[in-house]
Coordinates of N, CA and C in Angstrom, one line a residue:
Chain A
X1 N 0.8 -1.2 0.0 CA 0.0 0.0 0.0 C 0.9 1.3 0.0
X2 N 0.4 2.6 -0.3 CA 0.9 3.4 -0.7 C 1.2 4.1 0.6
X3 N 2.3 4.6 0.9 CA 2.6 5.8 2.2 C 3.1 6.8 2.3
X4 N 3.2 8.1 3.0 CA 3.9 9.1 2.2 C 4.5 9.2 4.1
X5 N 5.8 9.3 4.7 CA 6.2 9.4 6.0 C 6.9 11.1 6.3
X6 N 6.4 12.1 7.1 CA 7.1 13.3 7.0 C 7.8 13.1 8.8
X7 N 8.9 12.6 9.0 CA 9.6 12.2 10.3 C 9.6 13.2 11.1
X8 N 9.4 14.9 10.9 CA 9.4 15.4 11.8 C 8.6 16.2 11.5
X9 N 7.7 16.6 13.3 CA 6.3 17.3 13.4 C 6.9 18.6 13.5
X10 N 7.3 19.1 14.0 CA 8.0 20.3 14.1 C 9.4 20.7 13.4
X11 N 9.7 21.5 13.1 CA 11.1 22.2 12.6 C 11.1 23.4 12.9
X12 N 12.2 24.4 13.7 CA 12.6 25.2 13.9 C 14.1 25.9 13.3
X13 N 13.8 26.6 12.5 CA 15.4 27.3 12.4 C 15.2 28.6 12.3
X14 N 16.6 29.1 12.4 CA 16.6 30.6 12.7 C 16.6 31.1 11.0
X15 N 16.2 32.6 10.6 CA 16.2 33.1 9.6 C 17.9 33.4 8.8
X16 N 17.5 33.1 7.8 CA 18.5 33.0 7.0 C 19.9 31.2 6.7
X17 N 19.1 30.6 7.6 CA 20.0 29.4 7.6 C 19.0 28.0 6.7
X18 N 19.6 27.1 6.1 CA 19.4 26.3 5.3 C 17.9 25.2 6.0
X19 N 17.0 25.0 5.0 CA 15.8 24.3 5.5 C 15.7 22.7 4.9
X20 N 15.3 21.8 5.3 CA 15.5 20.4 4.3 C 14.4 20.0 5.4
X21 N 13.2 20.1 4.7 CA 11.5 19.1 5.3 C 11.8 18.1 4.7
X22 N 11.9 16.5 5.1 CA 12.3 15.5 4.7 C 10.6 14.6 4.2
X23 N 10.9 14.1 3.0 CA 9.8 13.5 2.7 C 10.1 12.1 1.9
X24 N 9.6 10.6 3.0 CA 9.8 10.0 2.3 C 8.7 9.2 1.8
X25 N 8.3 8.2 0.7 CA 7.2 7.7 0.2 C 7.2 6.0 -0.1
X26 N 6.3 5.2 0.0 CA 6.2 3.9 -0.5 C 5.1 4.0 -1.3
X27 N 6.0 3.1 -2.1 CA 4.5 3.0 -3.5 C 5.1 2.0 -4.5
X28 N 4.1 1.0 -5.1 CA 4.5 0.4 -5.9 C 4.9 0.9 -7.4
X29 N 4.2 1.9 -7.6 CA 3.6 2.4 -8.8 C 5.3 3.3 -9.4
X30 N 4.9 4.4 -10.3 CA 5.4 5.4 -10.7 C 5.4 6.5 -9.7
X31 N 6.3 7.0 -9.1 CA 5.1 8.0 -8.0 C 5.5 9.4 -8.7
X32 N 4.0 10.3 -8.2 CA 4.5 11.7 -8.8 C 4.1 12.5 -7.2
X33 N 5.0 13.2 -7.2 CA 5.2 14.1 -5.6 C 4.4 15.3 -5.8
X34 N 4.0 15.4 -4.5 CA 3.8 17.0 -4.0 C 4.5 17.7 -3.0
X35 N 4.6 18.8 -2.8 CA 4.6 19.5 -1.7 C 3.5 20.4 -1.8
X36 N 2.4 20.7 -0.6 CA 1.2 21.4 -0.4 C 1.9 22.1 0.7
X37 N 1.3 23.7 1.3 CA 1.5 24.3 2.2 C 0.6 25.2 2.4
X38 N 0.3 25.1 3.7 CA -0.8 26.0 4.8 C -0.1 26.6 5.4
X39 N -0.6 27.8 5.1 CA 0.1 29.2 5.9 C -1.3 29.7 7.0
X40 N -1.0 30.1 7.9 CA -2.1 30.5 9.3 C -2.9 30.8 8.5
X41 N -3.8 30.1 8.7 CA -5.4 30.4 8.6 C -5.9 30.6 7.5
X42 N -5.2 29.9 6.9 CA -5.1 29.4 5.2 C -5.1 28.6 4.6
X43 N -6.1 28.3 3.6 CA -6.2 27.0 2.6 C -5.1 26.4 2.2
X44 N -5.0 25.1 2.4 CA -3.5 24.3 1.5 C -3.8 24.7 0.3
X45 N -2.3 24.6 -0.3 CA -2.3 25.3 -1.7 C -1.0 24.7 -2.0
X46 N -1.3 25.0 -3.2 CA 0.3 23.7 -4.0 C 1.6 24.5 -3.7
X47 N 2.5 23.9 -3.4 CA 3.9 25.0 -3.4 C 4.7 24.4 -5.1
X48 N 4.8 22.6 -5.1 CA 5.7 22.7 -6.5 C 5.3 20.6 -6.4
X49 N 5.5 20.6 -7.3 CA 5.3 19.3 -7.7 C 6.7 18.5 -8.9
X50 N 6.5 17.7 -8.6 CA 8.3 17.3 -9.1 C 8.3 17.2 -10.6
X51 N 7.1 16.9 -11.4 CA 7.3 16.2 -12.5 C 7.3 17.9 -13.2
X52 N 7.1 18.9 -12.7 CA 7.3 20.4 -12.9 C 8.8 21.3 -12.9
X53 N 9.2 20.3 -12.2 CA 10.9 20.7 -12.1 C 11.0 22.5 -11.6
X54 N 10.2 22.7 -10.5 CA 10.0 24.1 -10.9 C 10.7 24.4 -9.4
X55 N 11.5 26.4 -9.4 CA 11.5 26.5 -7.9 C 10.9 27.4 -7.5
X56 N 9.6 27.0 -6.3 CA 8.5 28.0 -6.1 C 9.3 28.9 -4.9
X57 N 9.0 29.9 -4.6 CA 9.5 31.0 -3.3 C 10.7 30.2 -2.8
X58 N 11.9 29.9 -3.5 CA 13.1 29.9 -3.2 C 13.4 28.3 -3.0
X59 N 11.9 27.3 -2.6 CA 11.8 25.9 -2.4 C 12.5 25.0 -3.8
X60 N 13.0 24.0 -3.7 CA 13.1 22.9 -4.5 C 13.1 21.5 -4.0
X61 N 12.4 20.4 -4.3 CA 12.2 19.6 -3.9 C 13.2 18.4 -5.6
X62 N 13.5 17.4 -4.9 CA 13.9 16.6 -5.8 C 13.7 15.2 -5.5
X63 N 12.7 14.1 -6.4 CA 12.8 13.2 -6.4 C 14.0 12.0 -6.5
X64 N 14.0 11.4 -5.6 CA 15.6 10.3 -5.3 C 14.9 8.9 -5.2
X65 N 14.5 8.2 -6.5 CA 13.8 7.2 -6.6 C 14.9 6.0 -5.5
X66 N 16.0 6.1 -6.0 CA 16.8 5.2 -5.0 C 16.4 5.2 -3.4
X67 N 16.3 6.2 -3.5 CA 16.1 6.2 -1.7 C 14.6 6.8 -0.7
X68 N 14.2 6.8 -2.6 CA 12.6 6.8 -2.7 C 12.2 8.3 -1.2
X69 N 12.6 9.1 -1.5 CA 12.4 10.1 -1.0 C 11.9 11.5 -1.7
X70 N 11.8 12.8 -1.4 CA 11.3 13.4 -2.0 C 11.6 15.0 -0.7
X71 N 12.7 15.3 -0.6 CA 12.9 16.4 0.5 C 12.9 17.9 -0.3
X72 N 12.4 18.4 0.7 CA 12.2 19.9 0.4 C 13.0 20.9 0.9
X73 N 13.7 21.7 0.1 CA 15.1 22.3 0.7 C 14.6 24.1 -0.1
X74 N 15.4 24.8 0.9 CA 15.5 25.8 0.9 C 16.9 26.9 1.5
X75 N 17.5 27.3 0.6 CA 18.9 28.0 1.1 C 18.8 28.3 2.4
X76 N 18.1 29.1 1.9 CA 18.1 30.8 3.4 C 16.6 31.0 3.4
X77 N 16.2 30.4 4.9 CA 14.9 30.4 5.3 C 14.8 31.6 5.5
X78 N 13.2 31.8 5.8 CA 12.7 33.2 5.9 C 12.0 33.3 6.6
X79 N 11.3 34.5 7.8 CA 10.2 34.5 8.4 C 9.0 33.6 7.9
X80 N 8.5 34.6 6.5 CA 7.3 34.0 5.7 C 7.1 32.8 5.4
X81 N 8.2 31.8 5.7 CA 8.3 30.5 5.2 C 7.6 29.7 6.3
X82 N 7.2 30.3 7.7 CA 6.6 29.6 8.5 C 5.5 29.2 8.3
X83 N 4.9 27.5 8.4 CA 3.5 27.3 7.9 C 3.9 25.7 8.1
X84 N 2.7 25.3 7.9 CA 2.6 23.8 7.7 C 2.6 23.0 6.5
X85 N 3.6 22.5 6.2 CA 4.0 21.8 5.3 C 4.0 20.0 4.8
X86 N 3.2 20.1 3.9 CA 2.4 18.3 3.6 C 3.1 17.5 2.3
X87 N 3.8 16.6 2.5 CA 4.0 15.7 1.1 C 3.2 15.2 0.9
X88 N 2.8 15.0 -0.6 CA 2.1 14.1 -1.0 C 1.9 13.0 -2.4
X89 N 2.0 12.0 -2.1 CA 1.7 10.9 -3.5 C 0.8 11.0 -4.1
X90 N 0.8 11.3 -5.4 CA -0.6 10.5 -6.0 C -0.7 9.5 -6.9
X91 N -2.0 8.6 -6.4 CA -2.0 7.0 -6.4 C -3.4 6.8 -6.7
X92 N -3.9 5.7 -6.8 CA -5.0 5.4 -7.3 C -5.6 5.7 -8.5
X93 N -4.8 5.3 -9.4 CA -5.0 5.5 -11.1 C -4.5 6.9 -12.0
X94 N -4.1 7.6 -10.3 CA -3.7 9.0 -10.8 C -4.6 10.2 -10.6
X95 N -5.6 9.9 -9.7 CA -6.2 11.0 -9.2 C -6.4 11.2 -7.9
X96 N -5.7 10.2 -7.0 CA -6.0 10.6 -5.8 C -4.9 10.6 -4.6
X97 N -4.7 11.7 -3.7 CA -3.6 12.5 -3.3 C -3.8 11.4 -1.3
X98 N -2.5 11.2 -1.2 CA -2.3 10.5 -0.1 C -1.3 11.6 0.7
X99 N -2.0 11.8 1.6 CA -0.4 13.0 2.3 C 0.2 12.4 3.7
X100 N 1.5 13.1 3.7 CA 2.3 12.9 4.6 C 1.5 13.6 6.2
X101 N 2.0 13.2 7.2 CA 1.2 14.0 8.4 C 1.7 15.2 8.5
X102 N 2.6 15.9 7.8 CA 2.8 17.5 7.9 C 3.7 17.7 8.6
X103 N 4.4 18.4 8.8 CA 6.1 18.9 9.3 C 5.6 20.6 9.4
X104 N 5.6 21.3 10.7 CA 5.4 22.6 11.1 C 6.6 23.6 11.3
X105 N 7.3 24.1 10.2 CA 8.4 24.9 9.8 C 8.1 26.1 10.9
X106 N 9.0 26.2 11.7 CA 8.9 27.7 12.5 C 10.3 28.5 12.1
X107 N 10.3 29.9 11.5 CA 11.7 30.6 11.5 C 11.7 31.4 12.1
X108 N 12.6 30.8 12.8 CA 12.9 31.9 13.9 C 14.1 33.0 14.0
X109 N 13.6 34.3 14.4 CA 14.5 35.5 13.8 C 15.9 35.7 14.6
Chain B
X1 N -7.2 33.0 -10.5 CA -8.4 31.6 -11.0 C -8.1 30.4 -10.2
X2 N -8.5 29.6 -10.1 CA -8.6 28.2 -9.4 C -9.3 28.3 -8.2
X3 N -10.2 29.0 -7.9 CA -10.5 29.2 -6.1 C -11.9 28.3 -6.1
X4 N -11.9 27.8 -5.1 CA -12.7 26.8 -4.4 C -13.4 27.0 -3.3
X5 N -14.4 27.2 -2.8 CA -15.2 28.1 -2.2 C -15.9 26.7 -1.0
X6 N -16.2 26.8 0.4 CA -16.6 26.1 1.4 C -17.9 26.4 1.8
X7 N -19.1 26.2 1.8 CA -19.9 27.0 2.9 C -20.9 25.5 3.2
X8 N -21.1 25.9 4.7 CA -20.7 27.3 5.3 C -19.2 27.0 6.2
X9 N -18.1 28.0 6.5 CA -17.1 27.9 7.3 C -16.9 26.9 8.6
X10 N -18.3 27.0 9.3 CA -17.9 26.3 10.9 C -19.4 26.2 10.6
X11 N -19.9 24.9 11.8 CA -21.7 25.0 11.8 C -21.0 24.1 13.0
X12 N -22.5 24.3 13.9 CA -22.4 24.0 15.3 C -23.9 23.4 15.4
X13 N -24.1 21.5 15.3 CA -25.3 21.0 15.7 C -25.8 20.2 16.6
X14 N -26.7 19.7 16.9 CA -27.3 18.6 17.7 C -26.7 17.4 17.4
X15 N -26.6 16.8 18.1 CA -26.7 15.2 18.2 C -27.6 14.9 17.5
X16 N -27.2 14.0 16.2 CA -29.2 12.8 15.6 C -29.3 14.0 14.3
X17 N -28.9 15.2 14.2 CA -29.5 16.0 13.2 C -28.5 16.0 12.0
X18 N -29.1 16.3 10.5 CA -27.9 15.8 9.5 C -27.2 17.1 8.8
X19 N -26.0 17.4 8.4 CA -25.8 19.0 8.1 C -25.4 18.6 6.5
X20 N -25.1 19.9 6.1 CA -24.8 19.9 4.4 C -23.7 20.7 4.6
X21 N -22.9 20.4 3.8 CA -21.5 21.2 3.4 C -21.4 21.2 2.4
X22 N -21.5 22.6 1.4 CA -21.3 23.1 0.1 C -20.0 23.2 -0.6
X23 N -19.5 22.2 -1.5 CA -18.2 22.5 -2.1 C -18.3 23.3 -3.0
X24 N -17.6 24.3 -4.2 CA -18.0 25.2 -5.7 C -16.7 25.0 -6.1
X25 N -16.3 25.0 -7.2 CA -15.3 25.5 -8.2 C -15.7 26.9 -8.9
X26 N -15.4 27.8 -8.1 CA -15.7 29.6 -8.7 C -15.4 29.8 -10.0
X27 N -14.3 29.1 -10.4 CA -14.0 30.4 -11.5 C -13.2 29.1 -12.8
X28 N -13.8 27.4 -12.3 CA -13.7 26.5 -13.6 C -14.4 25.5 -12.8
X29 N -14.2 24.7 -14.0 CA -15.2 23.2 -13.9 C -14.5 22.2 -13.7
X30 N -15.0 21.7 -12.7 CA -13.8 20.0 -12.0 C -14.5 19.1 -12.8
X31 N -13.5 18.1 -13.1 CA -13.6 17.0 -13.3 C -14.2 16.1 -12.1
X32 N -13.3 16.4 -11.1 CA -13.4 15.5 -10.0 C -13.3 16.3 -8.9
X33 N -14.3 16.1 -7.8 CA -14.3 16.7 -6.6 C -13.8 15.4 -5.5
X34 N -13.1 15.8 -4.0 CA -12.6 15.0 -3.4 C -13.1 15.7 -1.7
X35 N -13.3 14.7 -1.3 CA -14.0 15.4 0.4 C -12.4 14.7 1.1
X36 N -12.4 15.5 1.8 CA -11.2 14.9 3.0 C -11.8 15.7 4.3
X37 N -11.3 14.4 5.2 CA -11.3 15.1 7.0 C -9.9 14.7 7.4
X38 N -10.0 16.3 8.3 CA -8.8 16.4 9.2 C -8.7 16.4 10.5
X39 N -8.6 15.4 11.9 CA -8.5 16.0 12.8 C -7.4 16.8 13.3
X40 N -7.5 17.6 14.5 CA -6.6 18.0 15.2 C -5.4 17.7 15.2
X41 N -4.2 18.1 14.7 CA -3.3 18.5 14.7 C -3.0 17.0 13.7
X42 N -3.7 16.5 12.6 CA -3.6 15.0 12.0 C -3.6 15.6 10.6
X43 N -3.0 14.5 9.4 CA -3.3 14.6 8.4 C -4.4 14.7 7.5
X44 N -4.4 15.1 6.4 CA -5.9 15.0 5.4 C -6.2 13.3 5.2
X45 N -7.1 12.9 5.9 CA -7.6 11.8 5.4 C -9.0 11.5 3.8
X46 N -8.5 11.5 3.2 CA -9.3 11.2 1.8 C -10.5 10.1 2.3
X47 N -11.9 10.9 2.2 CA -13.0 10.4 2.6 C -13.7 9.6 1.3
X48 N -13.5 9.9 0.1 CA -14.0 10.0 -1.0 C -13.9 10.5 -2.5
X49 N -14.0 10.2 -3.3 CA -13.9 10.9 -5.0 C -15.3 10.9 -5.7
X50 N -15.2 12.2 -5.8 CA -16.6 12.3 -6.5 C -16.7 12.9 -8.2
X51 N -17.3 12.2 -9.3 CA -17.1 12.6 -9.9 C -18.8 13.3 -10.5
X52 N -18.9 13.9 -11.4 CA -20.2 14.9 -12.1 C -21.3 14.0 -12.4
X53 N -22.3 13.7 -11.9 CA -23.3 12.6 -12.3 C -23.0 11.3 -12.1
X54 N -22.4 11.3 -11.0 CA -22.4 9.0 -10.5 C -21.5 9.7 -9.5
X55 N -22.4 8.2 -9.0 CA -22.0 7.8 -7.4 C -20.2 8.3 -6.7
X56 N -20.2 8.9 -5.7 CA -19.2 8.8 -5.6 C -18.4 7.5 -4.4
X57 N -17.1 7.5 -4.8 CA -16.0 6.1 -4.3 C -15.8 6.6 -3.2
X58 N -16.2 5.5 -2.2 CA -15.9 6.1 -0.6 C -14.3 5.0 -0.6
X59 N -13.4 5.7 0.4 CA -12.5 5.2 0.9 C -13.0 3.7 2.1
X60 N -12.3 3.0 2.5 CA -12.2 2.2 2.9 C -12.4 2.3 4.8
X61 N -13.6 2.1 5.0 CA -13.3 2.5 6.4 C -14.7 3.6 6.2
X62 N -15.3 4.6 5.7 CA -15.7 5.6 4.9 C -17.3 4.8 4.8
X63 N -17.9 5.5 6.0 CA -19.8 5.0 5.6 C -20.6 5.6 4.7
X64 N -20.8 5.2 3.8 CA -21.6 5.7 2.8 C -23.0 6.2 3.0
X65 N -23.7 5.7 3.9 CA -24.9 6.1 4.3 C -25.1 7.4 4.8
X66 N -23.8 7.3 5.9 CA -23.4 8.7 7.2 C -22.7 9.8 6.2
X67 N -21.7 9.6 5.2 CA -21.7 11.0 4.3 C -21.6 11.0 3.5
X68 N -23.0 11.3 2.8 CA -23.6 11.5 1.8 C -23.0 12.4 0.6
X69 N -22.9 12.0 -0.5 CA -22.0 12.8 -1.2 C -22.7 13.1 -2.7
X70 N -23.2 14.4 -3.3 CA -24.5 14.6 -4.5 C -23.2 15.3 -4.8
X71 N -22.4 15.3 -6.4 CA -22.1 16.1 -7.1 C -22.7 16.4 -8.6
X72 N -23.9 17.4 -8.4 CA -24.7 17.7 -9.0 C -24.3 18.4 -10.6
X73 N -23.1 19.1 -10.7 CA -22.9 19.6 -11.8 C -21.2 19.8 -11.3
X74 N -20.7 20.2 -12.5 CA -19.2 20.2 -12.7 C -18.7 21.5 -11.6
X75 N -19.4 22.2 -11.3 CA -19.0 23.2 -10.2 C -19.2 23.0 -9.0
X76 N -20.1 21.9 -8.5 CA -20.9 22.1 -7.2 C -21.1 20.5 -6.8
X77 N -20.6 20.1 -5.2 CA -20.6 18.8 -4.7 C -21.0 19.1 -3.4
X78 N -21.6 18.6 -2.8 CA -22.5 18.3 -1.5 C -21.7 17.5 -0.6
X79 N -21.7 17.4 1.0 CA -21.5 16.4 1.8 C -22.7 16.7 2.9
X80 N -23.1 15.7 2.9 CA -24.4 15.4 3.8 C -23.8 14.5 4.9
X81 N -23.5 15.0 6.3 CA -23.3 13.9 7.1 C -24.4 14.2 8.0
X82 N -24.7 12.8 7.9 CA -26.2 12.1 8.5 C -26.3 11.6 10.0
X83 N -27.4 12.4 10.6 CA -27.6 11.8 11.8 C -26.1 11.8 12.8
X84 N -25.7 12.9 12.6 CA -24.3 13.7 13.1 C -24.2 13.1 14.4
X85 N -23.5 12.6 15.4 CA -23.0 12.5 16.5 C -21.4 13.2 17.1
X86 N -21.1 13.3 18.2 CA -19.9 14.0 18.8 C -18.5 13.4 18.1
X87 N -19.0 12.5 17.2 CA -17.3 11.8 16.9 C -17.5 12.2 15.6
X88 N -18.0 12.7 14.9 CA -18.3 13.5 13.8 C -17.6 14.8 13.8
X89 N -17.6 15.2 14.6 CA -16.7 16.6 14.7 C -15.5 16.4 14.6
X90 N -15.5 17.8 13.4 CA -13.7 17.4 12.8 C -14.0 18.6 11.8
X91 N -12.7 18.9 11.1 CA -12.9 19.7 9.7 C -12.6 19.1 8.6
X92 N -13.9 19.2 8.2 CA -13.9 19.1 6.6 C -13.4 19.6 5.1
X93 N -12.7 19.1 4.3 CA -12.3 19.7 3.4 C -12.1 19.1 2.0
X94 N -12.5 20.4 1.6 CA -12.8 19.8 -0.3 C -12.2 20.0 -1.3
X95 N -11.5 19.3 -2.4 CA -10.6 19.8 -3.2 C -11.6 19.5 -4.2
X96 N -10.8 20.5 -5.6 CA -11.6 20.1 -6.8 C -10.8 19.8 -8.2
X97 N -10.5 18.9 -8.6 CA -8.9 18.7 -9.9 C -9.8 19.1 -11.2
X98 N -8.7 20.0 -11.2 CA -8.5 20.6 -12.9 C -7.2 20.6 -13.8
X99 N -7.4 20.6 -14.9 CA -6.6 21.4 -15.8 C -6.6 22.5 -16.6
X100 N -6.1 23.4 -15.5 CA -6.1 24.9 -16.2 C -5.5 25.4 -17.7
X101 N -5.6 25.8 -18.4 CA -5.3 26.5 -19.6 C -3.7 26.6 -19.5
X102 N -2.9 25.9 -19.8 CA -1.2 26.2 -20.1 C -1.0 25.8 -19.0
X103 N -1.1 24.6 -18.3 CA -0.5 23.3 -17.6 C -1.1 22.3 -18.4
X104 N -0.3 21.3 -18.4 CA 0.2 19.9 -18.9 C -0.4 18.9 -17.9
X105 N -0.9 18.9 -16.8 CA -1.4 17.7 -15.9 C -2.4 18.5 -15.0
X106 N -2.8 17.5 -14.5 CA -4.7 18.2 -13.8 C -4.0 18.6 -12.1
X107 N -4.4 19.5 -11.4 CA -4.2 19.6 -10.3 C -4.8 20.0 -9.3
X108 N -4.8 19.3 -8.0 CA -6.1 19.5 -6.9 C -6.2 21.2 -6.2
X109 N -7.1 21.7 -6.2 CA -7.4 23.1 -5.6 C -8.3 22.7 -4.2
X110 N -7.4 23.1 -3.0 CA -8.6 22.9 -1.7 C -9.5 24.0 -1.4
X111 N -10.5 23.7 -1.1 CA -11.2 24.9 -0.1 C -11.0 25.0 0.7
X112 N -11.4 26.3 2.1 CA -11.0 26.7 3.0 C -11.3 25.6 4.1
X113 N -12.0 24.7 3.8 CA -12.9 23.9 5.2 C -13.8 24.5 5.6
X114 N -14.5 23.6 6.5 CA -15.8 23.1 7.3 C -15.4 22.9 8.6
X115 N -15.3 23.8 9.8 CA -15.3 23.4 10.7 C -16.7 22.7 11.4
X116 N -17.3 21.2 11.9 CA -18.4 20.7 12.0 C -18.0 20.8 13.9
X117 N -18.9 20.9 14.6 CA -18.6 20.5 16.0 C -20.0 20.0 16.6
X118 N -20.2 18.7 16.7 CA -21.4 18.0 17.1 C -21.9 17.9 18.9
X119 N -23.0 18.6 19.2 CA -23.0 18.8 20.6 C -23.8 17.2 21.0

């Protein structure tokens, strides 16, 4: 069965130093990643997805089929970067999103 | 564009009594609508997939009777949870997948949530 594991509930770093939200996944299939993120008292909303190759607000995430992971990294964190952050697979023929239990980024000034 | 609209935000009911939660796609037309619940400080659990005119696919675990799911037209999907009790309470939330105009693959848009709290 499909799983998506985010190992830590919390993360703290100070502004300006290096971020890596670790995201790892089980799946038999092809997998295509997400990262979603909720900012206070705000709708999840897509930050970047892999098969997009894209870097959203300074974020890059890169698929490591070997080690079947999917981490989210950022140089130089920022205040604004604080929010709640979700991996997610999607499975079930290709429409349907399984997420990680979320990792809560705090940057601290 | 892509905004996905909830109503109502929070509703606060009896015990035994059944509520409606309004999903919309404002500003396109989903293919597929998706109900998820979240508890407290827990992951989105995927309740269901609903598609425009047929039944929607409950998840595993996921009573079909207790939430009721009408997606009436390509903008607008219902959840009816029935005969609500205290373990009902949770927030609800709805995505809607599209493919917008100059993207290459369909992608899920959430709404703000349903907060439900059953007395």
């Amino acid at each position: 069965a499909q799983r998506v594991t985010q190992p830590e509930k919390l993360l703290s770093v100070f502004k300006g130093a290096p971020v890596e939200l670790k995201c790892n996944y089980s799946y038999s299939g092809s997998p295509e990643l997400f990262w979603y993120v909720q900012y206070s008292r705000q709708r999840l909303q897509l930050l970047l997805r892999h098969i997009s190759r894209e870097s959203i607000k300074g974020f890059t995430a890169d698929l490591n089929k070997g080690e079947t992971s999917f981490h989210l990294k950022k140089p130089f964190a920022q205040e604004e970067d604080s929010a709640m952050y979700y991996c997610a697979l999607l499975t079930g023929g290709g429409n349907k999103l399984t997420f990680g239990t979320g990792t809560q980024l705090k940057v601290e000034l | 564009g892509a905004v996905v609209s909830q109503h109502p935000s929070w509703v606060i009911c009896k015990s035994g009594t059944s509520v409606k939660i309004e999903c919309r796609s404002l500003d396109f037309q989903a293919t597929t609508m998706f109900w998820y619940r979240q508890f407290p400080k827990q992951s989105l659990m995927l309740m269901a997939t609903s598609n425009e005119g047929s039944k929607a696919t409950y998840e595993q675990g996921v009573e079909k009777d207790k939430f009721l799911i009408n997606h009436a037209s390509l903008t607008l999907s219902t959840l009816t949870v029935t005969s609500a009790h205290p373990e009902d309470s949770s927030f609800y939330i709805c995505s809607a997948s599209s493919q917008l105009a100059g993207e290459g693959w369909e992608t899920q848009y959430f709404g703000p949530g349903t907060r439900l709290l059953v007395l």
